[in-house]
PDB file of N, CA, C and O in Angstrom:
ATOM      1  N   MET A 171       0.884  -1.108   0.157  1.00 56.00           N
ATOM      2  CA  MET A 171      -0.368   0.025  -0.004  1.00 56.00           C
ATOM      3  C   MET A 171       0.930   1.320  -0.099  1.00 56.00           C
ATOM      4  O   MET A 171       0.889   1.937  -0.454  1.00 56.00           O
ATOM      5  N   GLN A 172       1.683   1.303   0.645  1.00 55.00           N
ATOM      6  CA  GLN A 172       2.975   2.405   0.862  1.00 55.00           C
ATOM      7  C   GLN A 172       4.205   2.465  -0.531  1.00 55.00           C
ATOM      8  O   GLN A 172       4.936   2.781  -0.957  1.00 55.00           O
ATOM      9  N   GLU A 173       3.814   1.726  -1.583  1.00 60.00           N
ATOM     10  CA  GLU A 173       4.761   1.385  -2.710  1.00 60.00           C
ATOM     11  C   GLU A 173       4.706   2.453  -3.436  1.00 60.00           C
ATOM     12  O   GLU A 173       3.793   2.881  -3.881  1.00 60.00           O
ATOM     13  N   ASN A 174       5.771   3.234  -3.933  1.00 65.00           N
ATOM     14  CA  ASN A 174       6.277   4.035  -5.027  1.00 65.00           C
ATOM     15  C   ASN A 174       5.297   5.182  -4.525  1.00 65.00           C
ATOM     16  O   ASN A 174       4.526   5.738  -5.528  1.00 65.00           O
ATOM     17  N   ILE A 175       4.826   5.708  -3.158  1.00 71.00           N
ATOM     18  CA  ILE A 175       4.697   7.014  -2.289  1.00 71.00           C
ATOM     19  C   ILE A 175       5.783   7.950  -2.883  1.00 71.00           C
ATOM     20  O   ILE A 175       6.908   7.651  -1.841  1.00 71.00           O
ATOM     21  N   GLY A 176       5.370   9.234  -2.613  1.00 74.00           N
ATOM     22  CA  GLY A 176       6.319  10.069  -2.028  1.00 74.00           C
ATOM     23  C   GLY A 176       6.386  10.319  -0.627  1.00 74.00           C
ATOM     24  O   GLY A 176       5.819   9.542   0.498  1.00 74.00           O
ATOM     25  N   VAL A 177       7.867  10.799  -0.010  1.00 75.00           N
ATOM     26  CA  VAL A 177       8.002  11.664   1.509  1.00 75.00           C
ATOM     27  C   VAL A 177       6.489  11.592   2.412  1.00 75.00           C
ATOM     28  O   VAL A 177       6.383  11.389   3.068  1.00 75.00           O
ATOM     29  N   GLY A 178       5.835  12.892   1.627  1.00 81.00           N
ATOM     30  CA  GLY A 178       4.415  13.794   1.756  1.00 81.00           C
ATOM     31  C   GLY A 178       3.812  12.496   2.504  1.00 81.00           C
ATOM     32  O   GLY A 178       3.166  12.290   3.531  1.00 81.00           O
ATOM     33  N   LYS A 179       3.419  11.656   1.298  1.00 83.00           N
ATOM     34  CA  LYS A 179       2.171  10.782   1.734  1.00 83.00           C
ATOM     35  C   LYS A 179       2.513   9.587   2.412  1.00 83.00           C
ATOM     36  O   LYS A 179       1.689   9.030   3.370  1.00 83.00           O
ATOM     37  N   ARG A 180       3.930   9.292   2.494  1.00 81.00           N
ATOM     38  CA  ARG A 180       4.770   8.682   3.785  1.00 81.00           C
ATOM     39  C   ARG A 180       4.640   8.851   4.847  1.00 81.00           C
ATOM     40  O   ARG A 180       3.671   8.121   6.123  1.00 81.00           O
ATOM     41  N   VAL A 181       4.596  10.222   5.159  1.00 82.00           N
ATOM     42  CA  VAL A 181       4.492  10.933   6.464  1.00 82.00           C
ATOM     43  C   VAL A 181       3.348  11.192   6.946  1.00 82.00           C
ATOM     44  O   VAL A 181       2.777  10.525   8.006  1.00 82.00           O
ATOM     45  N   LEU A 182       2.330  11.506   6.137  1.00 88.00           N
ATOM     46  CA  LEU A 182       0.757  10.976   6.063  1.00 88.00           C
ATOM     47  C   LEU A 182       0.413   9.111   6.684  1.00 88.00           C
ATOM     48  O   LEU A 182      -0.381   9.908   7.657  1.00 88.00           O
ATOM     49  N   TRP A 183       0.332   8.445   5.820  1.00 85.00           N
ATOM     50  CA  TRP A 183       0.395   7.656   6.096  1.00 85.00           C
ATOM     51  C   TRP A 183       0.817   6.687   7.425  1.00 85.00           C
ATOM     52  O   TRP A 183       0.072   6.509   8.154  1.00 85.00           O
ATOM     53  N   TRP A 184       2.368   7.144   7.817  1.00 85.00           N
ATOM     54  CA  TRP A 184       2.927   7.136   9.078  1.00 85.00           C
ATOM     55  C   TRP A 184       1.728   7.815  10.275  1.00 85.00           C
ATOM     56  O   TRP A 184       1.394   7.040  11.399  1.00 85.00           O
ATOM     57  N   LEU A 185       1.708   9.209  10.147  1.00 89.00           N
ATOM     58  CA  LEU A 185       0.827   9.732  11.148  1.00 89.00           C
ATOM     59  C   LEU A 185      -0.700   8.964  11.553  1.00 89.00           C
ATOM     60  O   LEU A 185      -1.247   8.470  12.249  1.00 89.00           O
ATOM     61  N   GLY A 186      -1.170   8.417  10.119  1.00 90.00           N
ATOM     62  CA  GLY A 186      -2.478   8.122  10.389  1.00 90.00           C
ATOM     63  C   GLY A 186      -2.521   6.592  11.131  1.00 90.00           C
ATOM     64  O   GLY A 186      -3.446   6.192  12.093  1.00 90.00           O
ATOM     65  N   GLN A 187      -1.538   5.762  10.531  1.00 87.00           N
ATOM     66  CA  GLN A 187      -1.147   4.478  11.353  1.00 87.00           C
ATOM     67  C   GLN A 187      -1.149   4.942  12.911  1.00 87.00           C
ATOM     68  O   GLN A 187      -1.785   4.157  13.723  1.00 87.00           O
ATOM     69  N   SER A 188      -0.247   5.723  13.121  1.00 87.00           N
ATOM     70  CA  SER A 188      -0.218   6.086  14.551  1.00 87.00           C
ATOM     71  C   SER A 188      -1.400   6.536  15.656  1.00 87.00           C
ATOM     72  O   SER A 188      -1.527   5.921  16.473  1.00 87.00           O
ATOM     73  N   VAL A 189      -1.945   7.340  14.396  1.00 91.00           N
ATOM     74  CA  VAL A 189      -3.448   8.221  15.660  1.00 91.00           C
ATOM     75  C   VAL A 189      -4.289   6.859  15.499  1.00 91.00           C
ATOM     76  O   VAL A 189      -4.984   6.701  16.445  1.00 91.00           O
ATOM     77  N   ALA A 190      -4.508   6.002  14.765  1.00 91.00           N
ATOM     78  CA  ALA A 190      -5.552   4.867  14.776  1.00 91.00           C
ATOM     79  C   ALA A 190      -4.810   3.828  15.187  1.00 91.00           C
ATOM     80  O   ALA A 190      -5.613   3.458  16.631  1.00 91.00           O
ATOM     81  N   LEU A 191      -3.596   3.632  15.951  1.00 87.00           N
ATOM     82  CA  LEU A 191      -2.993   2.493  16.546  1.00 87.00           C
ATOM     83  C   LEU A 191      -3.165   3.183  18.308  1.00 87.00           C
ATOM     84  O   LEU A 191      -3.818   2.316  19.230  1.00 87.00           O
ATOM     85  N   ILE A 192      -2.980   4.708  18.410  1.00 87.00           N
ATOM     86  CA  ILE A 192      -3.137   5.125  19.910  1.00 87.00           C
ATOM     87  C   ILE A 192      -4.683   5.111  19.984  1.00 87.00           C
ATOM     88  O   ILE A 192      -4.719   4.764  21.350  1.00 87.00           O
ATOM     89  N   GLY A 193      -5.143   5.610  19.184  1.00 90.00           N
ATOM     90  CA  GLY A 193      -6.451   5.455  19.601  1.00 90.00           C
ATOM     91  C   GLY A 193      -7.610   4.071  19.922  1.00 90.00           C
ATOM     92  O   GLY A 193      -8.060   4.160  20.991  1.00 90.00           O
ATOM     93  N   GLY A 194      -7.027   3.347  19.008  1.00 89.00           N
ATOM     94  CA  GLY A 194      -7.162   1.996  19.898  1.00 89.00           C
ATOM     95  C   GLY A 194      -6.778   1.559  20.744  1.00 89.00           C
ATOM     96  O   GLY A 194      -7.529   0.963  21.605  1.00 89.00           O
ATOM     97  N   PHE A 195      -5.601   2.006  21.169  1.00 86.00           N
ATOM     98  CA  PHE A 195      -4.802   1.624  22.929  1.00 86.00           C
ATOM     99  C   PHE A 195      -6.300   2.295  23.953  1.00 86.00           C
ATOM    100  O   PHE A 195      -6.647   1.753  24.708  1.00 86.00           O
ATOM    101  N   VAL A 196      -5.900   3.544  23.477  1.00 86.00           N
ATOM    102  CA  VAL A 196      -6.928   4.632  24.469  1.00 86.00           C
ATOM    103  C   VAL A 196      -8.176   3.890  24.460  1.00 86.00           C
ATOM    104  O   VAL A 196      -8.933   4.164  25.897  1.00 86.00           O
ATOM    105  N   LEU A 197      -8.881   3.135  23.198  1.00 90.00           N
ATOM    106  CA  LEU A 197     -10.201   2.908  23.634  1.00 90.00           C
ATOM    107  C   LEU A 197     -10.481   1.664  24.257  1.00 90.00           C
ATOM    108  O   LEU A 197     -11.180   1.306  24.958  1.00 90.00           O
ATOM    109  N   THR A 198      -9.564   0.564  24.031  1.00 88.00           N
ATOM    110  CA  THR A 198      -9.357  -0.201  25.000  1.00 88.00           C
ATOM    111  C   THR A 198      -9.010  -0.346  26.120  1.00 88.00           C
ATOM    112  O   THR A 198     -10.037  -0.857  26.879  1.00 88.00           O
ATOM    113  N   LEU A 199      -8.101   0.727  26.571  1.00 86.00           N
ATOM    114  CA  LEU A 199      -8.161   1.101  28.172  1.00 86.00           C
ATOM    115  C   LEU A 199      -9.382   1.822  28.998  1.00 86.00           C
ATOM    116  O   LEU A 199      -9.617   1.507  30.010  1.00 86.00           O
ATOM    117  N   ASN A 200     -10.242   2.111  27.942  1.00 89.00           N
ATOM    118  CA  ASN A 200     -11.621   3.162  28.384  1.00 89.00           C
ATOM    119  C   ASN A 200     -12.690   1.822  29.093  1.00 89.00           C
ATOM    120  O   ASN A 200     -13.011   1.912  29.711  1.00 89.00           O
ATOM    121  N   PHE A 201     -12.478   0.968  28.387  1.00 89.00           N
ATOM    122  CA  PHE A 201     -13.341  -0.278  28.476  1.00 89.00           C
ATOM    123  C   PHE A 201     -13.006  -1.406  29.230  1.00 89.00           C
ATOM    124  O   PHE A 201     -13.375  -2.273  29.898  1.00 89.00           O
ATOM    125  N   LEU A 202     -11.083  -1.338  29.173  1.00 88.00           N
ATOM    126  CA  LEU A 202     -10.878  -2.670  30.190  1.00 88.00           C
ATOM    127  C   LEU A 202      -9.564  -1.742  31.074  1.00 88.00           C
ATOM    128  O   LEU A 202      -8.347  -2.038  30.402  1.00 88.00           O
ATOM    129  N   PRO A 203     -10.171  -1.184  31.599  1.00 85.00           N
ATOM    130  CA  PRO A 203      -9.170  -0.647  32.312  1.00 85.00           C
ATOM    131  C   PRO A 203      -7.981  -1.220  33.379  1.00 85.00           C
ATOM    132  O   PRO A 203      -6.882  -0.525  34.299  1.00 85.00           O
ATOM    133  N   GLN A 204      -8.711  -2.774  33.424  1.00 89.00           N
ATOM    134  CA  GLN A 204      -7.600  -3.618  34.268  1.00 89.00           C
ATOM    135  C   GLN A 204      -6.219  -3.203  33.520  1.00 89.00           C
ATOM    136  O   GLN A 204      -5.586  -4.259  33.532  1.00 89.00           O
ATOM    137  N   LEU A 205      -6.459  -3.205  31.963  1.00 83.00           N
ATOM    138  CA  LEU A 205      -5.406  -3.546  31.168  1.00 83.00           C
ATOM    139  C   LEU A 205      -4.338  -2.183  31.227  1.00 83.00           C
ATOM    140  O   LEU A 205      -3.793  -2.126  30.070  1.00 83.00           O
ATOM    141  N   GLY A 206      -4.282  -1.356  32.308  1.00 80.00           N
ATOM    142  CA  GLY A 206      -3.671  -0.338  31.993  1.00 80.00           C
ATOM    143  C   GLY A 206      -2.120  -0.582  31.805  1.00 80.00           C
ATOM    144  O   GLY A 206      -1.551   0.551  31.388  1.00 80.00           O
ATOM    145  N   PHE A 207      -1.503  -1.362  32.166  1.00 83.00           N
ATOM    146  CA  PHE A 207      -0.020  -1.955  31.564  1.00 83.00           C
ATOM    147  C   PHE A 207       0.200  -1.302  30.660  1.00 83.00           C
ATOM    148  O   PHE A 207       1.402  -1.054  29.776  1.00 83.00           O
ATOM    149  N   MET A 208      -0.973  -1.425  29.637  1.00 79.00           N
ATOM    150  CA  MET A 208      -1.079  -1.354  27.763  1.00 79.00           C
ATOM    151  C   MET A 208      -0.451   0.150  27.444  1.00 79.00           C
ATOM    152  O   MET A 208       0.106   0.736  26.859  1.00 79.00           O
ATOM    153  N   PHE A 209      -0.847   1.289  28.750  1.00 78.00           N
ATOM    154  CA  PHE A 209      -0.487   2.458  28.370  1.00 78.00           C
ATOM    155  C   PHE A 209       0.807   2.602  28.385  1.00 78.00           C
ATOM    156  O   PHE A 209       1.523   3.606  27.658  1.00 78.00           O
ATOM    157  N   LEU A 210       1.486   1.805  28.873  1.00 83.00           N
ATOM    158  CA  LEU A 210       3.244   1.881  28.997  1.00 83.00           C
ATOM    159  C   LEU A 210       3.786   1.304  27.404  1.00 83.00           C
ATOM    160  O   LEU A 210       4.999   1.926  27.045  1.00 83.00           O
ATOM    161  N   LEU A 211       2.712   0.536  26.913  1.00 79.00           N
ATOM    162  CA  LEU A 211       3.111   0.250  25.261  1.00 79.00           C
ATOM    163  C   LEU A 211       2.914   1.379  24.381  1.00 79.00           C
ATOM    164  O   LEU A 211       3.153   1.331  23.507  1.00 79.00           O
ATOM    165  N   LEU A 212       2.585   2.332  24.888  1.00 82.00           N
ATOM    166  CA  LEU A 212       2.040   3.487  23.620  1.00 82.00           C
ATOM    167  C   LEU A 212       3.159   4.523  23.472  1.00 82.00           C
ATOM    168  O   LEU A 212       3.226   4.634  21.995  1.00 82.00           O
ATOM    169  N   PRO A 213       4.188   4.854  23.755  1.00 85.00           N
ATOM    170  CA  PRO A 213       5.170   5.677  23.572  1.00 85.00           C
ATOM    171  C   PRO A 213       5.945   4.623  22.282  1.00 85.00           C
ATOM    172  O   PRO A 213       6.296   5.863  21.345  1.00 85.00           O
ATOM    173  N   PRO A 214       6.407   3.912  22.524  1.00 87.00           N
ATOM    174  CA  PRO A 214       7.258   2.751  21.499  1.00 87.00           C
ATOM    175  C   PRO A 214       6.380   2.862  20.250  1.00 87.00           C
ATOM    176  O   PRO A 214       7.266   2.880  19.321  1.00 87.00           O
ATOM    177  N   PHE A 215       5.340   2.819  20.208  1.00 83.00           N
ATOM    178  CA  PHE A 215       4.596   2.615  18.493  1.00 83.00           C
ATOM    179  C   PHE A 215       4.784   3.859  17.494  1.00 83.00           C
ATOM    180  O   PHE A 215       5.162   3.021  16.466  1.00 83.00           O
ATOM    181  N   PRO A 216       4.776   4.923  17.793  1.00 86.00           N
ATOM    182  CA  PRO A 216       5.062   5.811  16.755  1.00 86.00           C
ATOM    183  C   PRO A 216       6.166   5.850  16.296  1.00 86.00           C
ATOM    184  O   PRO A 216       6.527   6.089  14.697  1.00 86.00           O
ATOM    185  N   PRO A 217       7.240   5.803  16.917  1.00 89.00           N
ATOM    186  CA  PRO A 217       8.795   5.942  16.677  1.00 89.00           C
ATOM    187  C   PRO A 217       8.896   4.350  16.065  1.00 89.00           C
ATOM    188  O   PRO A 217       9.588   4.596  14.779  1.00 89.00           O
ATOM    189  N   LEU A 218       8.733   3.259  16.283  1.00 88.00           N
ATOM    190  CA  LEU A 218       8.534   2.248  15.488  1.00 88.00           C
ATOM    191  C   LEU A 218       8.101   1.768  14.395  1.00 88.00           C
ATOM    192  O   LEU A 218       8.461   1.671  13.021  1.00 88.00           O
ATOM    193  N   MET A 219       7.064   2.822  14.081  1.00 84.00           N
ATOM    194  CA  MET A 219       6.117   2.982  13.113  1.00 84.00           C
ATOM    195  C   MET A 219       6.960   3.549  12.095  1.00 84.00           C
ATOM    196  O   MET A 219       6.622   3.573  10.693  1.00 84.00           O
ATOM    197  N   GLY A 220       7.354   4.726  12.478  1.00 84.00           N
ATOM    198  CA  GLY A 220       8.196   6.162  11.657  1.00 84.00           C
ATOM    199  C   GLY A 220       9.420   4.936  10.887  1.00 84.00           C
ATOM    200  O   GLY A 220       9.269   5.406   9.723  1.00 84.00           O
ATOM    201  N   ILE A 221      10.110   3.497  11.746  1.00 88.00           N
ATOM    202  CA  ILE A 221      11.107   3.500  11.651  1.00 88.00           C
ATOM    203  C   ILE A 221      11.014   2.080  10.471  1.00 88.00           C
ATOM    204  O   ILE A 221      11.944   2.495   9.423  1.00 88.00           O
ATOM    205  N   LEU A 222       9.677   1.557  10.664  1.00 82.00           N
ATOM    206  CA  LEU A 222       9.162   0.690   9.569  1.00 82.00           C
ATOM    207  C   LEU A 222       8.718   1.575   8.249  1.00 82.00           C
ATOM    208  O   LEU A 222       9.071   0.640   7.278  1.00 82.00           O
ATOM    209  N   SER A 223       8.464   2.295   8.265  1.00 79.00           N
ATOM    210  CA  SER A 223       7.851   3.515   7.023  1.00 79.00           C
ATOM    211  C   SER A 223       9.204   3.880   6.394  1.00 79.00           C
ATOM    212  O   SER A 223       8.883   3.804   5.036  1.00 79.00           O
ATOM    213  N   LEU A 224      10.260   4.036   7.220  1.00 80.00           N
ATOM    214  CA  LEU A 224      11.366   4.717   6.729  1.00 80.00           C
ATOM    215  C   LEU A 224      11.775   3.600   5.494  1.00 80.00           C
ATOM    216  O   LEU A 224      12.555   3.531   4.509  1.00 80.00           O
ATOM    217  N   VAL A 225      12.324   2.305   6.540  1.00 81.00           N
ATOM    218  CA  VAL A 225      12.710   1.200   5.603  1.00 81.00           C
ATOM    219  C   VAL A 225      12.052   0.873   4.484  1.00 81.00           C
ATOM    220  O   VAL A 225      12.868   0.668   3.417  1.00 81.00           O
ATOM    221  N   ALA A 226      10.706   0.569   4.622  1.00 75.00           N
ATOM    222  CA  ALA A 226       9.962   0.784   3.416  1.00 75.00           C
ATOM    223  C   ALA A 226       9.897   1.249   2.300  1.00 75.00           C
ATOM    224  O   ALA A 226      10.370   1.498   1.097  1.00 75.00           O
ATOM    225  N   GLY A 227      10.416   2.276   2.736  1.00 74.00           N
ATOM    226  CA  GLY A 227      10.365   3.821   1.761  1.00 74.00           C
ATOM    227  C   GLY A 227      11.848   3.599   0.938  1.00 74.00           C
ATOM    228  O   GLY A 227      12.355   3.824  -0.097  1.00 74.00           O
ATOM    229  N   LEU A 228      12.962   2.970   1.675  1.00 77.00           N
ATOM    230  CA  LEU A 228      14.486   2.514   0.794  1.00 77.00           C
ATOM    231  C   LEU A 228      14.560   1.607   0.234  1.00 77.00           C
ATOM    232  O   LEU A 228      14.843   1.511  -0.815  1.00 77.00           O
ATOM    233  N   LEU A 229      13.689   0.349   1.029  1.00 77.00           N
ATOM    234  CA  LEU A 229      13.443  -0.654   0.216  1.00 77.00           C
ATOM    235  C   LEU A 229      12.009  -0.429  -1.200  1.00 77.00           C
ATOM    236  O   LEU A 229      12.584  -1.407  -2.141  1.00 77.00           O
ATOM    237  N   ASN A 230      11.455   0.291  -0.877  1.00 64.00           N
ATOM    238  CA  ASN A 230      10.156   0.803  -1.638  1.00 64.00           C
ATOM    239  C   ASN A 230       9.866  -0.937  -2.406  1.00 64.00           C
ATOM    240  O   ASN A 230       8.783  -0.922  -3.344  1.00 64.00           O
ATOM    241  N   ARG A 231       9.438  -1.455  -0.997  1.00 57.00           N
ATOM    242  CA  ARG A 231       8.770  -2.699  -1.636  1.00 57.00           C
ATOM    243  C   ARG A 231       8.339  -2.801  -0.651  1.00 57.00           C
ATOM    244  O   ARG A 231       8.438  -3.943   0.209  1.00 57.00           O
ATOM    245  N   ALA A 232       7.057  -2.170  -0.066  1.00 47.00           N
ATOM    246  CA  ALA A 232       6.628  -1.916   0.938  1.00 47.00           C
ATOM    247  C   ALA A 232       5.697  -3.559   1.269  1.00 47.00           C
ATOM    248  O   ALA A 232       4.944  -4.075  -0.059  1.00 47.00           O
TER     249      ALA A 232
END
């Protein structure tokens, strides 16, 4: 899905993925507060998604 796209679109794709992922975590924590430890997993995901997007851009075979 990210194959042969420019840097701007790749950044928007990364931002959308990060927002959706964090939103899903927050929604899960809203309904299942006993999973509060998942809050610790939120900070690493946007940089990880950014690194994966960067690597996919370098390979251009996402």
